[in-house]
Amino acid sequence: MLLEAYFSSLSPLALFRAMPGSIAQGLIWGLLALGVYITYKLLDFADLSVDGSFATGGAVAVMLIRSDMNPWLAILLASGAGVLAGLVTGLLNTKLGIPPILAGILTQIALYSVNLNIMGQANQAVSVDKYNLTVSLRYVSGDTATKIKVFTTCILFCVVIVILLYWFFGTEQGHAIRATGCNPQMSRAQGINTDFCKVLALMLSNGLVGLSGGLYAQYQGAADVNMGRGAIVIGLASVIIGEVLFGKLCERRKHAFADTLFAVIFGSILYYLVLSVILWLKFPSDDLKLFSAIVVAIFLAIPYLKNKKKATGGR
């Protein structure tokens, strides 16, 4: 009887209504996931400053909008703030010899205080009723025209960023970054300035994270010093989900790198769709971080288990 009552309390319509918001969040966080992909996959650099630079992007965007700056320009400056955060992490690693993980942690800790100073307090709101925001949760729950507006904006950002990344990593400098991530010793032997490549990649990565933070702060209508907590987990989850589900498909296509970038964004969307299903099933919202960790662990384990099965001949 209890099980029957539980299933009868679940409304498919409620799940359907939550889908647009989940997709919009997935697109916004997909930009962060692209930044994580650059450091995690291409550069082989464990950058934990993401949690801080995401909040920095949100803080900068909100405070500039509250100062009557155009929201589009505020987003670009939020991305610039992320670039500076990446520069700090890169210099800590390359010029001071601090290991990647510790360099990211130090930047993340420092950014907490920086974000407090930017906002003057722990959080700041920006109302969609007062400002013409680029994206907003209210747009998603509004009429058809506003829904089209927010999805068009998010998709446009993702497509333009993927095109720019595809172009950049096809240049000589882009290939140098990828070579640095694959084999830094050989890259140095070929005359590549690997320190510069690391710093540049971290700046590019955190610039995308700051851009994502600026968009997300507008979307939720506020910036908070803790809004980036767990961002690295979401970014890694998106990368891994995209790689596991679309990896083989991307390898067989002509423009494999561009397809991989789109797969990362789709991974972010799927991640948020899974979370919306978890909430729809009425699991405690306080346990979302736990479920996020479980989702990441599952998708991390899938490639290993597949390879293990092949190695044992399917036994």
Short mmCIF file of N, CA and C in Angstrom, two decimals, residues 108-186:
data_model
loop_
_atom_site.label_atom_id
_atom_site.label_comp_id
_atom_site.label_asym_id
_atom_site.label_seq_id
_atom_site.Cartn_x
_atom_site.Cartn_y
_atom_site.Cartn_z
N GLN A 108 41.37 29.00 -5.28
CA GLN A 108 39.97 28.87 -4.85
C GLN A 108 39.76 29.52 -3.49
N ILE A 109 40.67 29.28 -2.54
CA ILE A 109 40.56 29.86 -1.21
C ILE A 109 40.65 31.39 -1.28
N ALA A 110 41.60 31.88 -2.06
CA ALA A 110 41.77 33.32 -2.19
C ALA A 110 40.54 33.98 -2.81
N LEU A 111 39.93 33.30 -3.78
CA LEU A 111 38.78 33.87 -4.47
C LEU A 111 37.57 34.00 -3.55
N TYR A 112 37.50 33.19 -2.51
CA TYR A 112 36.38 33.33 -1.57
C TYR A 112 36.38 34.73 -0.96
N SER A 113 37.55 35.17 -0.52
CA SER A 113 37.67 36.52 0.04
C SER A 113 37.48 37.59 -1.04
N VAL A 114 38.03 37.32 -2.22
CA VAL A 114 37.87 38.26 -3.34
C VAL A 114 36.38 38.46 -3.65
N ASN A 115 35.64 37.37 -3.70
CA ASN A 115 34.22 37.45 -4.02
C ASN A 115 33.44 38.21 -2.95
N LEU A 116 33.82 38.00 -1.69
CA LEU A 116 33.19 38.76 -0.60
C LEU A 116 33.45 40.26 -0.76
N ASN A 117 34.66 40.61 -1.16
CA ASN A 117 34.99 42.02 -1.36
C ASN A 117 34.28 42.60 -2.57
N ILE A 118 34.10 41.80 -3.61
CA ILE A 118 33.39 42.27 -4.80
C ILE A 118 31.94 42.60 -4.47
N MET A 119 31.29 41.71 -3.72
CA MET A 119 29.86 41.88 -3.44
C MET A 119 29.59 42.67 -2.17
N GLY A 120 30.59 42.75 -1.27
CA GLY A 120 30.38 43.47 -0.02
C GLY A 120 29.64 42.68 1.03
N GLN A 121 29.13 41.53 0.65
CA GLN A 121 28.43 40.62 1.57
C GLN A 121 28.38 39.24 0.93
N ALA A 122 27.75 38.30 1.62
CA ALA A 122 27.79 36.91 1.14
C ALA A 122 27.01 36.69 -0.14
N ASN A 123 25.98 37.49 -0.39
CA ASN A 123 25.19 37.33 -1.62
C ASN A 123 24.57 38.65 -2.03
N GLN A 124 24.28 38.75 -3.32
CA GLN A 124 23.64 39.93 -3.89
C GLN A 124 22.61 39.47 -4.92
N ALA A 125 21.45 40.09 -4.89
CA ALA A 125 20.38 39.72 -5.82
C ALA A 125 20.32 40.69 -6.99
N VAL A 126 19.82 40.19 -8.10
CA VAL A 126 19.58 41.03 -9.27
C VAL A 126 18.23 40.62 -9.85
N SER A 127 17.26 41.52 -9.76
CA SER A 127 15.88 41.18 -10.11
C SER A 127 15.62 41.32 -11.61
N VAL A 128 14.95 40.33 -12.15
CA VAL A 128 14.58 40.37 -13.56
C VAL A 128 13.52 41.44 -13.81
N ASP A 129 12.81 41.85 -12.78
CA ASP A 129 11.80 42.91 -12.92
C ASP A 129 12.45 44.28 -13.11
N LYS A 130 13.66 44.43 -12.60
CA LYS A 130 14.34 45.73 -12.66
C LYS A 130 15.36 45.80 -13.79
N TYR A 131 15.96 44.67 -14.11
CA TYR A 131 17.02 44.65 -15.12
C TYR A 131 16.64 43.72 -16.27
N ASN A 132 17.06 44.09 -17.46
CA ASN A 132 16.78 43.28 -18.65
C ASN A 132 17.86 42.20 -18.77
N LEU A 133 17.72 41.14 -17.97
CA LEU A 133 18.74 40.11 -17.89
C LEU A 133 18.83 39.30 -19.18
N THR A 134 20.02 38.77 -19.42
CA THR A 134 20.24 37.95 -20.61
C THR A 134 19.46 36.65 -20.53
N VAL A 135 19.52 35.99 -19.37
CA VAL A 135 18.77 34.75 -19.12
C VAL A 135 18.17 34.84 -17.72
N SER A 136 17.10 34.12 -17.51
CA SER A 136 16.47 34.11 -16.19
C SER A 136 15.55 32.91 -16.07
N LEU A 137 15.45 32.38 -14.86
CA LEU A 137 14.53 31.29 -14.59
C LEU A 137 13.09 31.71 -14.88
N ARG A 138 12.79 32.99 -14.68
CA ARG A 138 11.45 33.50 -14.95
C ARG A 138 11.11 33.39 -16.44
N TYR A 139 12.14 33.53 -17.29
CA TYR A 139 11.90 33.39 -18.73
C TYR A 139 11.48 31.96 -19.06
N VAL A 140 12.12 31.00 -18.38
CA VAL A 140 11.82 29.59 -18.65
C VAL A 140 10.39 29.24 -18.26
N SER A 141 9.93 29.81 -17.15
CA SER A 141 8.58 29.52 -16.67
C SER A 141 7.54 30.48 -17.23
N GLY A 142 7.94 31.36 -18.16
CA GLY A 142 7.02 32.34 -18.73
C GLY A 142 6.33 31.83 -19.98
N ASP A 143 5.94 32.76 -20.84
CA ASP A 143 5.23 32.38 -22.07
C ASP A 143 6.21 31.82 -23.10
N THR A 144 5.67 31.43 -24.25
CA THR A 144 6.49 30.78 -25.28
C THR A 144 7.61 31.69 -25.78
N ALA A 145 7.32 32.98 -25.93
CA ALA A 145 8.31 33.92 -26.46
C ALA A 145 9.52 34.02 -25.54
N THR A 146 9.27 34.10 -24.23
CA THR A 146 10.40 34.21 -23.30
C THR A 146 11.17 32.89 -23.21
N LYS A 147 10.47 31.76 -23.33
CA LYS A 147 11.17 30.47 -23.35
C LYS A 147 12.09 30.38 -24.56
N ILE A 148 11.59 30.81 -25.70
CA ILE A 148 12.41 30.80 -26.92
C ILE A 148 13.64 31.70 -26.74
N LYS A 149 13.43 32.83 -26.07
CA LYS A 149 14.52 33.78 -25.85
C LYS A 149 15.65 33.15 -25.03
N VAL A 150 15.31 32.52 -23.91
CA VAL A 150 16.34 31.99 -23.04
C VAL A 150 17.06 30.80 -23.69
N PHE A 151 16.31 29.94 -24.38
CA PHE A 151 16.95 28.78 -25.01
C PHE A 151 17.80 29.21 -26.21
N THR A 152 17.33 30.20 -26.96
CA THR A 152 18.11 30.71 -28.08
C THR A 152 19.41 31.30 -27.59
N THR A 153 19.35 32.06 -26.50
CA THR A 153 20.56 32.68 -25.94
C THR A 153 21.55 31.62 -25.47
N CYS A 154 21.07 30.63 -24.71
CA CYS A 154 21.96 29.58 -24.18
C CYS A 154 22.57 28.75 -25.30
N ILE A 155 21.75 28.37 -26.27
CA ILE A 155 22.25 27.56 -27.39
C ILE A 155 23.25 28.36 -28.21
N LEU A 156 22.96 29.66 -28.40
CA LEU A 156 23.87 30.52 -29.17
C LEU A 156 25.22 30.61 -28.50
N PHE A 157 25.23 30.79 -27.19
CA PHE A 157 26.49 30.84 -26.46
C PHE A 157 27.27 29.54 -26.66
N CYS A 158 26.60 28.42 -26.50
CA CYS A 158 27.28 27.12 -26.61
C CYS A 158 27.84 26.89 -28.00
N VAL A 159 27.06 27.20 -29.03
CA VAL A 159 27.49 26.96 -30.41
C VAL A 159 28.67 27.87 -30.77
N VAL A 160 28.58 29.15 -30.40
CA VAL A 160 29.67 30.09 -30.71
C VAL A 160 30.95 29.68 -30.00
N ILE A 161 30.83 29.29 -28.72
CA ILE A 161 32.02 28.88 -27.97
C ILE A 161 32.65 27.63 -28.58
N VAL A 162 31.83 26.66 -28.97
CA VAL A 162 32.35 25.44 -29.59
C VAL A 162 33.07 25.76 -30.90
N ILE A 163 32.49 26.63 -31.70
CA ILE A 163 33.12 27.03 -32.97
C ILE A 163 34.47 27.69 -32.71
N LEU A 164 34.52 28.61 -31.75
CA LEU A 164 35.77 29.31 -31.44
C LEU A 164 36.82 28.35 -30.90
N LEU A 165 36.40 27.42 -30.03
CA LEU A 165 37.35 26.44 -29.50
C LEU A 165 37.86 25.51 -30.60
N TYR A 166 36.97 25.10 -31.48
CA TYR A 166 37.37 24.22 -32.59
C TYR A 166 38.40 24.92 -33.48
N TRP A 167 38.15 26.21 -33.72
CA TRP A 167 39.11 26.97 -34.53
C TRP A 167 40.44 27.13 -33.81
N PHE A 168 40.39 27.52 -32.52
CA PHE A 168 41.61 27.81 -31.78
C PHE A 168 42.49 26.57 -31.64
N PHE A 169 41.88 25.43 -31.31
CA PHE A 169 42.69 24.23 -31.11
C PHE A 169 43.11 23.60 -32.43
N GLY A 170 42.71 24.21 -33.53
CA GLY A 170 43.23 23.81 -34.82
C GLY A 170 44.41 24.65 -35.26
N THR A 171 44.70 25.72 -34.48
CA THR A 171 45.85 26.57 -34.78
C THR A 171 47.12 25.97 -34.20
N GLU A 172 48.25 26.60 -34.54
CA GLU A 172 49.54 26.12 -34.03
C GLU A 172 49.59 26.19 -32.51
N GLN A 173 49.08 27.29 -31.94
CA GLN A 173 49.09 27.43 -30.49
C GLN A 173 48.18 26.41 -29.81
N GLY A 174 47.03 26.15 -30.44
CA GLY A 174 46.13 25.14 -29.90
C GLY A 174 46.74 23.75 -29.90
N HIS A 175 47.43 23.43 -30.99
CA HIS A 175 48.13 22.13 -31.05
C HIS A 175 49.25 22.05 -30.02
N ALA A 176 49.88 23.19 -29.74
CA ALA A 176 50.96 23.21 -28.74
C ALA A 176 50.39 22.91 -27.35
N ILE A 177 49.21 23.43 -27.05
CA ILE A 177 48.58 23.15 -25.76
C ILE A 177 48.25 21.66 -25.65
N ARG A 178 47.69 21.10 -26.71
CA ARG A 178 47.34 19.68 -26.69
C ARG A 178 48.58 18.82 -26.58
N ALA A 179 49.66 19.22 -27.25
CA ALA A 179 50.92 18.47 -27.15
C ALA A 179 51.48 18.55 -25.74
N THR A 180 51.35 19.72 -25.11
CA THR A 180 51.82 19.88 -23.73
C THR A 180 51.08 18.95 -22.79
N GLY A 181 49.79 18.81 -23.00
CA GLY A 181 49.00 17.91 -22.17
C GLY A 181 49.35 16.45 -22.40
N CYS A 182 49.67 16.11 -23.65
CA CYS A 182 49.98 14.70 -23.97
C CYS A 182 51.35 14.29 -23.49
N ASN A 183 52.35 15.13 -23.76
CA ASN A 183 53.74 14.77 -23.40
C ASN A 183 54.56 16.05 -23.23
N PRO A 184 54.60 16.60 -22.03
CA PRO A 184 55.31 17.87 -21.82
C PRO A 184 56.81 17.78 -22.08
N GLN A 185 57.43 16.61 -21.78
CA GLN A 185 58.87 16.47 -22.01
C GLN A 185 59.19 16.54 -23.51
N MET A 186 58.44 15.80 -24.30
CA MET A 186 58.65 15.83 -25.75
C MET A 186 58.33 17.21 -26.33
#
